[in-house]
C-alpha positions as YAML, in Angstrom:
chain: A
units: angstrom
residues:
- id: 1
  name: MET
  ca: [196.84, 46.38, 137.17]
- id: 2
  name: LEU
  ca: [197.64, 47.11, 133.55]
- id: 3
  name: HIS
  ca: [195.08, 45.13, 131.54]
- id: 4
  name: LEU
  ca: [196.20, 43.75, 128.18]
- id: 5
  name: HIS
  ca: [193.31, 41.25, 127.88]
- id: 6
  name: LEU
  ca: [189.91, 42.84, 128.35]
- id: 7
  name: HIS
  ca: [186.47, 42.20, 126.90]
- id: 8
  name: THR
  ca: [183.70, 44.71, 126.52]
- id: 9
  name: VAL
  ca: [180.02, 44.33, 125.65]
- id: 10
  name: TYR
  ca: [181.22, 43.95, 122.04]
- id: 11
  name: SER
  ca: [182.17, 40.43, 123.14]
- id: 12
  name: LEU
  ca: [178.52, 39.56, 122.59]
- id: 13
  name: ARG
  ca: [176.75, 37.72, 125.43]
- id: 14
  name: ASP
  ca: [180.09, 37.32, 127.17]
- id: 15
  name: SER
  ca: [181.11, 40.56, 128.89]
- id: 16
  name: LEU
  ca: [179.43, 43.18, 131.08]
- id: 17
  name: VAL
  ca: [182.05, 45.94, 130.56]
- id: 18
  name: LYS
  ca: [180.48, 48.98, 128.93]
- id: 19
  name: ILE
  ca: [182.62, 51.58, 127.17]
- id: 20
  name: ASP
  ca: [181.32, 54.48, 129.21]
- id: 21
  name: GLU
  ca: [182.15, 56.67, 132.18]
- id: 22
  name: SER
  ca: [181.99, 53.73, 134.58]
- id: 23
  name: PHE
  ca: [184.85, 52.24, 132.67]
- id: 24
  name: ILE
  ca: [186.93, 55.39, 133.00]
- id: 25
  name: GLU
  ca: [186.08, 55.75, 136.67]
- id: 26
  name: LYS
  ca: [187.28, 52.22, 137.31]
- id: 27
  name: LEU
  ca: [190.55, 52.85, 135.42]
- id: 28
  name: HIS
  ca: [191.18, 55.97, 137.48]
- id: 29
  name: LYS
  ca: [190.34, 54.15, 140.69]
- id: 30
  name: ILE
  ca: [192.97, 51.47, 140.05]
- id: 31
  name: LYS
  ca: [195.37, 54.13, 138.71]
- id: 32
  name: VAL
  ca: [195.79, 52.85, 135.16]
- id: 33
  name: SER
  ca: [197.06, 55.02, 132.32]
- id: 34
  name: SER
  ca: [196.75, 52.52, 129.45]
- id: 35
  name: VAL
  ca: [194.39, 49.68, 128.69]
- id: 36
  name: ALA
  ca: [193.68, 47.24, 125.84]
- id: 37
  name: ILE
  ca: [190.44, 46.15, 124.20]
- id: 38
  name: THR
  ca: [190.47, 42.52, 123.09]
- id: 39
  name: ASP
  ca: [186.95, 41.46, 122.23]
- id: 40
  name: HIS
  ca: [186.20, 37.98, 120.97]
- id: 41
  name: GLY
  ca: [186.49, 37.78, 117.20]
- id: 42
  name: ASN
  ca: [185.65, 41.38, 116.44]
- id: 43
  name: ILE
  ca: [186.97, 44.97, 116.54]
- id: 44
  name: SER
  ca: [183.60, 46.73, 116.58]
- id: 45
  name: GLY
  ca: [184.37, 48.58, 119.82]
- id: 46
  name: TRP
  ca: [187.57, 50.19, 118.67]
- id: 47
  name: VAL
  ca: [186.25, 53.61, 117.70]
- id: 48
  name: SER
  ca: [184.13, 54.26, 120.81]
- id: 49
  name: PHE
  ca: [186.95, 52.79, 122.96]
- id: 50
  name: ASN
  ca: [189.46, 55.13, 121.32]
- id: 51
  name: ASN
  ca: [187.28, 58.21, 121.70]
- id: 52
  name: LEU
  ca: [186.54, 57.54, 125.35]
- id: 53
  name: CYS
  ca: [190.15, 56.74, 126.30]
- id: 54
  name: VAL
  ca: [191.77, 59.61, 124.42]
- id: 55
  name: SER
  ca: [189.33, 62.16, 125.82]
- id: 56
  name: ASN
  ca: [190.27, 60.96, 129.33]
- id: 57
  name: ASN
  ca: [194.07, 60.84, 128.89]
- id: 58
  name: ILE
  ca: [194.17, 57.02, 128.83]
- id: 59
  name: LYS
  ca: [196.33, 55.33, 126.20]
- id: 60
  name: PRO
  ca: [194.18, 52.88, 124.16]
- id: 61
  name: ILE
  ca: [195.69, 49.63, 122.97]
- id: 62
  name: PHE
  ca: [193.77, 48.08, 120.11]
- id: 63
  name: GLY
  ca: [193.39, 44.34, 119.85]
- id: 64
  name: THR
  ca: [191.14, 41.32, 119.55]
- id: 65
  name: GLU
  ca: [191.01, 37.74, 120.83]
- id: 66
  name: ALA
  ca: [190.88, 35.57, 117.75]
- id: 67
  name: TYR
  ca: [189.63, 32.03, 117.35]
- id: 68
  name: VAL
  ca: [192.13, 29.73, 115.64]
- id: 69
  name: VAL
  ca: [191.38, 26.22, 114.45]
- id: 70
  name: ASP
  ca: [193.38, 23.36, 113.00]
- id: 71
  name: GLU
  ca: [192.68, 22.42, 109.37]
- id: 72
  name: LYS
  ca: [191.72, 18.91, 110.51]
- id: 73
  name: ASP
  ca: [189.44, 19.95, 113.38]
- id: 74
  name: THR
  ca: [187.36, 23.07, 112.79]
- id: 75
  name: LYS
  ca: [185.16, 22.50, 115.83]
- id: 76
  name: THR
  ca: [187.86, 22.95, 118.47]
- id: 77
  name: ARG
  ca: [188.71, 26.61, 118.78]
- id: 78
  name: TYR
  ca: [191.90, 27.94, 120.38]
- id: 79
  name: HIS
  ca: [192.36, 31.53, 121.50]
- id: 80
  name: VAL
  ca: [195.11, 34.03, 120.75]
- id: 81
  name: VAL
  ca: [195.15, 37.75, 121.68]
- id: 82
  name: MET
  ca: [196.43, 40.09, 119.01]
- id: 83
  name: LEU
  ca: [197.53, 43.65, 119.96]
- id: 84
  name: ALA
  ca: [198.37, 46.36, 117.42]
- id: 85
  name: GLN
  ca: [201.89, 47.55, 118.04]
- id: 86
  name: ASN
  ca: [201.72, 50.25, 115.39]
- id: 87
  name: ASP
  ca: [199.59, 51.42, 112.45]
- id: 88
  name: LYS
  ca: [200.68, 48.44, 110.39]
- id: 89
  name: GLY
  ca: [199.43, 46.21, 113.16]
- id: 90
  name: ILE
  ca: [196.04, 48.00, 113.05]
- id: 91
  name: GLU
  ca: [195.87, 47.37, 109.31]
- id: 92
  name: ASN
  ca: [196.78, 43.68, 109.62]
- id: 93
  name: ILE
  ca: [194.39, 42.98, 112.48]
- id: 94
  name: ILE
  ca: [191.61, 44.47, 110.37]
- id: 95
  name: LYS
  ca: [192.64, 42.26, 107.45]
- id: 96
  name: LEU
  ca: [192.78, 39.14, 109.61]
- id: 97
  name: ASN
  ca: [189.44, 40.01, 111.16]
- id: 98
  name: ASN
  ca: [187.89, 40.40, 107.74]
- id: 99
  name: LYS
  ca: [189.45, 37.10, 106.66]
- id: 100
  name: ALA
  ca: [187.90, 35.39, 109.61]
- id: 101
  name: TYR
  ca: [184.42, 36.69, 108.81]
- id: 102
  name: ILE
  ca: [184.38, 36.78, 104.96]
- id: 103
  name: ASP
  ca: [186.40, 33.70, 103.99]
- id: 104
  name: ASN
  ca: [186.51, 31.45, 107.05]
- id: 105
  name: PHE
  ca: [183.32, 31.92, 109.01]
- id: 106
  name: TYR
  ca: [182.15, 28.60, 110.55]
- id: 107
  name: PHE
  ca: [179.67, 29.25, 113.37]
- id: 108
  name: LEU
  ca: [182.19, 31.90, 114.50]
- id: 109
  name: PRO
  ca: [184.85, 33.95, 112.74]
- id: 110
  name: ILE
  ca: [187.92, 31.71, 112.65]
- id: 111
  name: LEU
  ca: [191.51, 31.79, 111.46]
- id: 112
  name: TYR
  ca: [193.67, 28.94, 110.21]
- id: 113
  name: PRO
  ca: [197.42, 28.55, 110.66]
- id: 114
  name: LYS
  ca: [197.93, 29.35, 106.94]
- id: 115
  name: ASP
  ca: [196.42, 32.80, 107.54]
- id: 116
  name: PHE
  ca: [199.42, 33.77, 109.64]
- id: 117
  name: THR
  ca: [202.21, 34.82, 107.32]
- id: 118
  name: LYS
  ca: [205.20, 37.09, 107.63]
- id: 119
  name: GLU
  ca: [203.21, 39.87, 105.93]
- id: 120
  name: THR
  ca: [199.92, 39.43, 107.84]
- id: 121
  name: VAL
  ca: [201.54, 39.42, 111.34]
- id: 122
  name: GLU
  ca: [203.69, 42.52, 110.85]
- id: 123
  name: GLY
  ca: [203.11, 45.07, 113.59]
- id: 124
  name: ILE
  ca: [201.14, 42.63, 115.80]
- id: 125
  name: ILE
  ca: [202.04, 41.47, 119.32]
- id: 126
  name: PHE
  ca: [200.55, 38.06, 120.19]
- id: 127
  name: LEU
  ca: [199.52, 36.86, 123.65]
- id: 128
  name: SER
  ca: [198.78, 33.19, 124.28]
- id: 129
  name: GLY
  ca: [195.25, 33.67, 125.62]
- id: 130
  name: CYS
  ca: [193.26, 31.88, 128.34]
- id: 131
  name: ILE
  ca: [193.10, 28.20, 129.28]
- id: 132
  name: LYS
  ca: [191.89, 27.58, 125.71]
- id: 133
  name: SER
  ca: [195.25, 28.84, 124.57]
- id: 134
  name: ILE
  ca: [196.68, 28.65, 121.11]
- id: 135
  name: ILE
  ca: [199.67, 26.79, 122.56]
- id: 136
  name: TYR
  ca: [197.45, 23.68, 122.66]
- id: 137
  name: LEU
  ca: [196.69, 23.88, 118.92]
- id: 138
  name: PRO
  ca: [198.10, 20.71, 117.32]
- id: 139
  name: SER
  ca: [199.73, 22.79, 114.57]
- id: 140
  name: PHE
  ca: [200.83, 25.58, 116.88]
- id: 141
  name: ASP
  ca: [204.45, 25.40, 115.73]
- id: 142
  name: ASP
  ca: [203.36, 26.36, 112.21]
- id: 143
  name: ILE
  ca: [202.14, 29.66, 113.63]
- id: 144
  name: PHE
  ca: [204.87, 30.00, 116.23]
- id: 145
  name: ASN
  ca: [207.59, 29.94, 113.55]
- id: 146
  name: ILE
  ca: [206.00, 33.07, 112.10]
- id: 147
  name: ILE
  ca: [205.15, 35.02, 115.31]
- id: 148
  name: ALA
  ca: [207.92, 33.89, 117.68]
- id: 149
  name: ASP
  ca: [209.62, 37.30, 117.89]
- id: 150
  name: ASN
  ca: [206.43, 38.97, 119.10]
- id: 151
  name: PHE
  ca: [204.85, 36.19, 121.12]
- id: 152
  name: TYR
  ca: [204.20, 36.36, 124.88]
- id: 153
  name: LEU
  ca: [202.69, 33.78, 127.18]
- id: 154
  name: GLU
  ca: [199.88, 34.72, 129.58]
- id: 155
  name: ILE
  ca: [199.28, 33.71, 133.17]
- id: 156
  name: MET
  ca: [196.17, 34.63, 135.13]
- id: 157
  name: PHE
  ca: [195.39, 34.48, 138.84]
- id: 158
  name: HIS
  ca: [191.94, 32.94, 138.73]
- id: 159
  name: ASN
  ca: [190.90, 30.87, 141.70]
- id: 160
  name: PHE
  ca: [190.14, 27.43, 140.24]
- id: 161
  name: LYS
  ca: [192.18, 24.28, 139.68]
- id: 162
  name: GLU
  ca: [192.30, 24.30, 135.85]
- id: 163
  name: GLN
  ca: [193.74, 27.82, 135.82]
- id: 164
  name: LYS
  ca: [196.56, 26.82, 138.18]
- id: 165
  name: LYS
  ca: [197.29, 23.77, 136.07]
- id: 166
  name: HIS
  ca: [197.41, 25.93, 132.96]
- id: 167
  name: ASN
  ca: [199.73, 28.48, 134.62]
- id: 168
  name: LEU
  ca: [202.19, 25.72, 135.47]
- id: 169
  name: GLU
  ca: [202.06, 24.44, 131.90]
- id: 170
  name: VAL
  ca: [202.66, 28.00, 130.65]
- id: 171
  name: ILE
  ca: [205.65, 28.39, 132.92]
- id: 172
  name: ASN
  ca: [207.13, 25.08, 131.72]
- id: 173
  name: PHE
  ca: [206.47, 26.08, 128.12]
- id: 174
  name: ALA
  ca: [208.24, 29.40, 128.74]
- id: 175
  name: ASN
  ca: [211.25, 27.65, 130.25]
- id: 176
  name: GLN
  ca: [211.49, 25.19, 127.37]
- id: 177
  name: ARG
  ca: [211.33, 27.83, 124.69]
- id: 178
  name: GLY
  ca: [212.81, 30.82, 126.44]
- id: 179
  name: LEU
  ca: [209.64, 32.89, 126.08]
- id: 180
  name: PRO
  ca: [208.55, 35.94, 128.09]
- id: 181
  name: ILE
  ca: [205.39, 35.90, 130.25]
- id: 182
  name: VAL
  ca: [202.84, 38.63, 130.99]
- id: 183
  name: ILE
  ca: [200.09, 38.68, 133.55]
- id: 184
  name: THR
  ca: [196.49, 39.39, 132.47]
- id: 185
  name: GLN
  ca: [193.11, 38.75, 134.04]
- id: 186
  name: ASP
  ca: [190.84, 38.21, 131.00]
- id: 187
  name: VAL
  ca: [188.45, 40.93, 132.23]
- id: 188
  name: HIS
  ca: [184.72, 40.35, 131.65]
- id: 189
  name: TYR
  ca: [183.23, 42.66, 134.29]
- id: 190
  name: LEU
  ca: [184.36, 45.77, 136.22]
- id: 191
  name: ASN
  ca: [184.00, 44.74, 139.86]
- id: 192
  name: LYS
  ca: [184.42, 41.43, 141.67]
- id: 193
  name: GLU
  ca: [180.84, 41.57, 142.96]
- id: 194
  name: ASP
  ca: [179.60, 41.64, 139.36]
- id: 195
  name: HIS
  ca: [180.52, 37.99, 138.88]
- id: 196
  name: GLU
  ca: [177.02, 36.92, 139.88]
- id: 197
  name: TYR
  ca: [175.46, 39.12, 137.17]
- id: 198
  name: HIS
  ca: [177.94, 37.74, 134.71]
- id: 199
  name: GLY
  ca: [176.91, 34.22, 135.68]
- id: 200
  name: LEU
  ca: [173.26, 35.16, 134.96]
- id: 201
  name: LEU
  ca: [174.32, 36.48, 131.56]
- id: 202
  name: MET
  ca: [175.98, 33.12, 130.82]
- id: 203
  name: GLU
  ca: [172.85, 31.23, 131.83]
- id: 204
  name: LEU
  ca: [170.68, 33.49, 129.65]
- id: 205
  name: SER
  ca: [173.08, 32.75, 126.82]
- id: 206
  name: LYS
  ca: [172.72, 29.01, 127.54]
- id: 207
  name: ARG
  ca: [176.37, 28.78, 128.45]
- id: 208
  name: ASN
  ca: [178.23, 27.56, 131.52]
- id: 209
  name: ARG
  ca: [179.10, 30.06, 134.23]
- id: 210
  name: TYR
  ca: [182.82, 31.01, 134.43]
- id: 211
  name: GLU
  ca: [184.70, 29.19, 137.17]
- id: 212
  name: GLY
  ca: [185.89, 31.50, 139.89]
- id: 213
  name: ASN
  ca: [184.96, 35.10, 140.53]
- id: 214
  name: THR
  ca: [188.07, 37.04, 139.55]
- id: 215
  name: TYR
  ca: [187.44, 38.14, 135.93]
- id: 216
  name: HIS
  ca: [187.15, 41.77, 137.12]
- id: 217
  name: MET
  ca: [189.25, 44.84, 136.46]
- id: 218
  name: CYS
  ca: [191.54, 44.41, 139.45]
- id: 219
  name: SER
  ca: [194.27, 46.58, 140.85]
- id: 220
  name: TRP
  ca: [197.89, 45.55, 141.56]
- id: 221
  name: ASN
  ca: [196.93, 45.26, 145.24]
- id: 222
  name: ASP
  ca: [194.28, 42.77, 144.20]
- id: 223
  name: VAL
  ca: [196.87, 40.89, 142.18]
- id: 224
  name: MET
  ca: [199.22, 40.57, 145.15]
- id: 225
  name: LYS
  ca: [196.33, 39.26, 147.30]
- id: 226
  name: MET
  ca: [195.43, 36.69, 144.62]
- id: 227
  name: TYR
  ca: [199.13, 35.72, 144.39]
- id: 228
  name: GLU
  ca: [198.75, 34.10, 147.81]
- id: 229
  name: ASP
  ca: [196.94, 31.21, 146.01]
- id: 230
  name: HIS
  ca: [199.63, 31.03, 143.34]
- id: 231
  name: THR
  ca: [202.89, 30.85, 145.29]
- id: 232
  name: TYR
  ca: [204.22, 28.14, 142.98]
- id: 233
  name: ILE
  ca: [205.49, 31.26, 141.17]
- id: 234
  name: GLU
  ca: [208.43, 32.80, 142.95]
- id: 235
  name: LYS
  ca: [207.95, 36.47, 143.85]
- id: 236
  name: LYS
  ca: [211.04, 37.54, 141.92]
- id: 237
  name: ASP
  ca: [209.59, 35.87, 138.85]
- id: 238
  name: LEU
  ca: [206.24, 37.54, 139.41]
- id: 239
  name: PHE
  ca: [207.92, 40.98, 139.45]
- id: 240
  name: LYS
  ca: [209.68, 40.13, 136.20]
- id: 241
  name: ILE
  ca: [206.35, 39.12, 134.69]
- id: 242
  name: ILE
  ca: [204.79, 42.42, 135.82]
- id: 243
  name: ASN
  ca: [207.68, 44.38, 134.29]
- id: 244
  name: THR
  ca: [207.23, 42.43, 131.02]
- id: 245
  name: THR
  ca: [203.52, 43.38, 131.02]
- id: 246
  name: TYR
  ca: [204.49, 47.03, 131.13]
- id: 247
  name: GLU
  ca: [207.05, 46.52, 128.40]
- id: 248
  name: VAL
  ca: [204.38, 45.11, 126.09]
- id: 249
  name: ALA
  ca: [202.10, 48.08, 126.78]
- id: 250
  name: ASN
  ca: [204.93, 50.47, 126.09]
- id: 251
  name: LYS
  ca: [205.56, 48.79, 122.71]
- id: 252
  name: CYS
  ca: [202.04, 49.52, 121.58]
- id: 253
  name: TYR
  ca: [201.69, 52.98, 120.10]
- id: 254
  name: ALA
  ca: [199.11, 52.39, 117.32]
- id: 255
  name: SER
  ca: [196.59, 55.08, 116.47]
- id: 256
  name: LEU
  ca: [193.35, 54.98, 114.56]
- id: 257
  name: LYS
  ca: [194.43, 58.19, 112.78]
- id: 258
  name: GLY
  ca: [195.88, 57.96, 109.31]
- id: 259
  name: VAL
  ca: [195.46, 54.24, 108.86]
- id: 260
  name: THR
  ca: [195.18, 53.28, 105.22]
- id: 261
  name: TYR
  ca: [193.25, 50.14, 104.42]
- id: 262
  name: ASP
  ca: [192.20, 48.64, 101.13]
- id: 263
  name: ASN
  ca: [188.66, 47.25, 101.52]
- id: 264
  name: ASN
  ca: [189.26, 44.89, 98.58]
- id: 265
  name: SER
  ca: [192.23, 43.12, 100.22]
...
């Protein structure tokens, strides 16, 4: 499977995925030639991720999963994945990340709808995130009007009721607005059997365990097996979704080389 939504240990107290040889071995095992890094609210892993991927002939895709809040409710956080399509996208994700930490920090680095402008979203591809998706943000349309041309909805094949409900809502949303869909798996550990260790990490962090046991770096064969529990999606539509996932990856060609960034902006 081509993973566009993946968390590493830089998603603090949330992921078990280390940026090391075990990561590369897993990518080779599932025959993946490109992969994204989308840690929660930070881009700290970009450099080590880039160095490891490039040295092993894997195309790195640079991103983050940002927290977005409504002006009237700063406690409820909605998620959106941002992927750098090009070097301008790299620059703008860095600026938005800095904005979230320096100007907006409230328990966590957050962004407001007003932070998304025509200038700040240039070069960024947006994915709708997990079941805490940005599409549920009360003021989502304020952001959507800015990012619509580069916005993709996500479905995931996790094995619990709330995920299936969310997938159906995503599909309805896509049909209503004519939006493309990609498939991701919100990776938080390498192998399926690691879910128990991830659960222990959540307990140590005084958080609830994730529902289901499928937040691993799965192969396309794994996806097709999981599809058996998600047959409310027609197979022809699934293949279209898979093709769209590859299209998004192919659109991303950002590099960490030669990026100019004004630290005062």
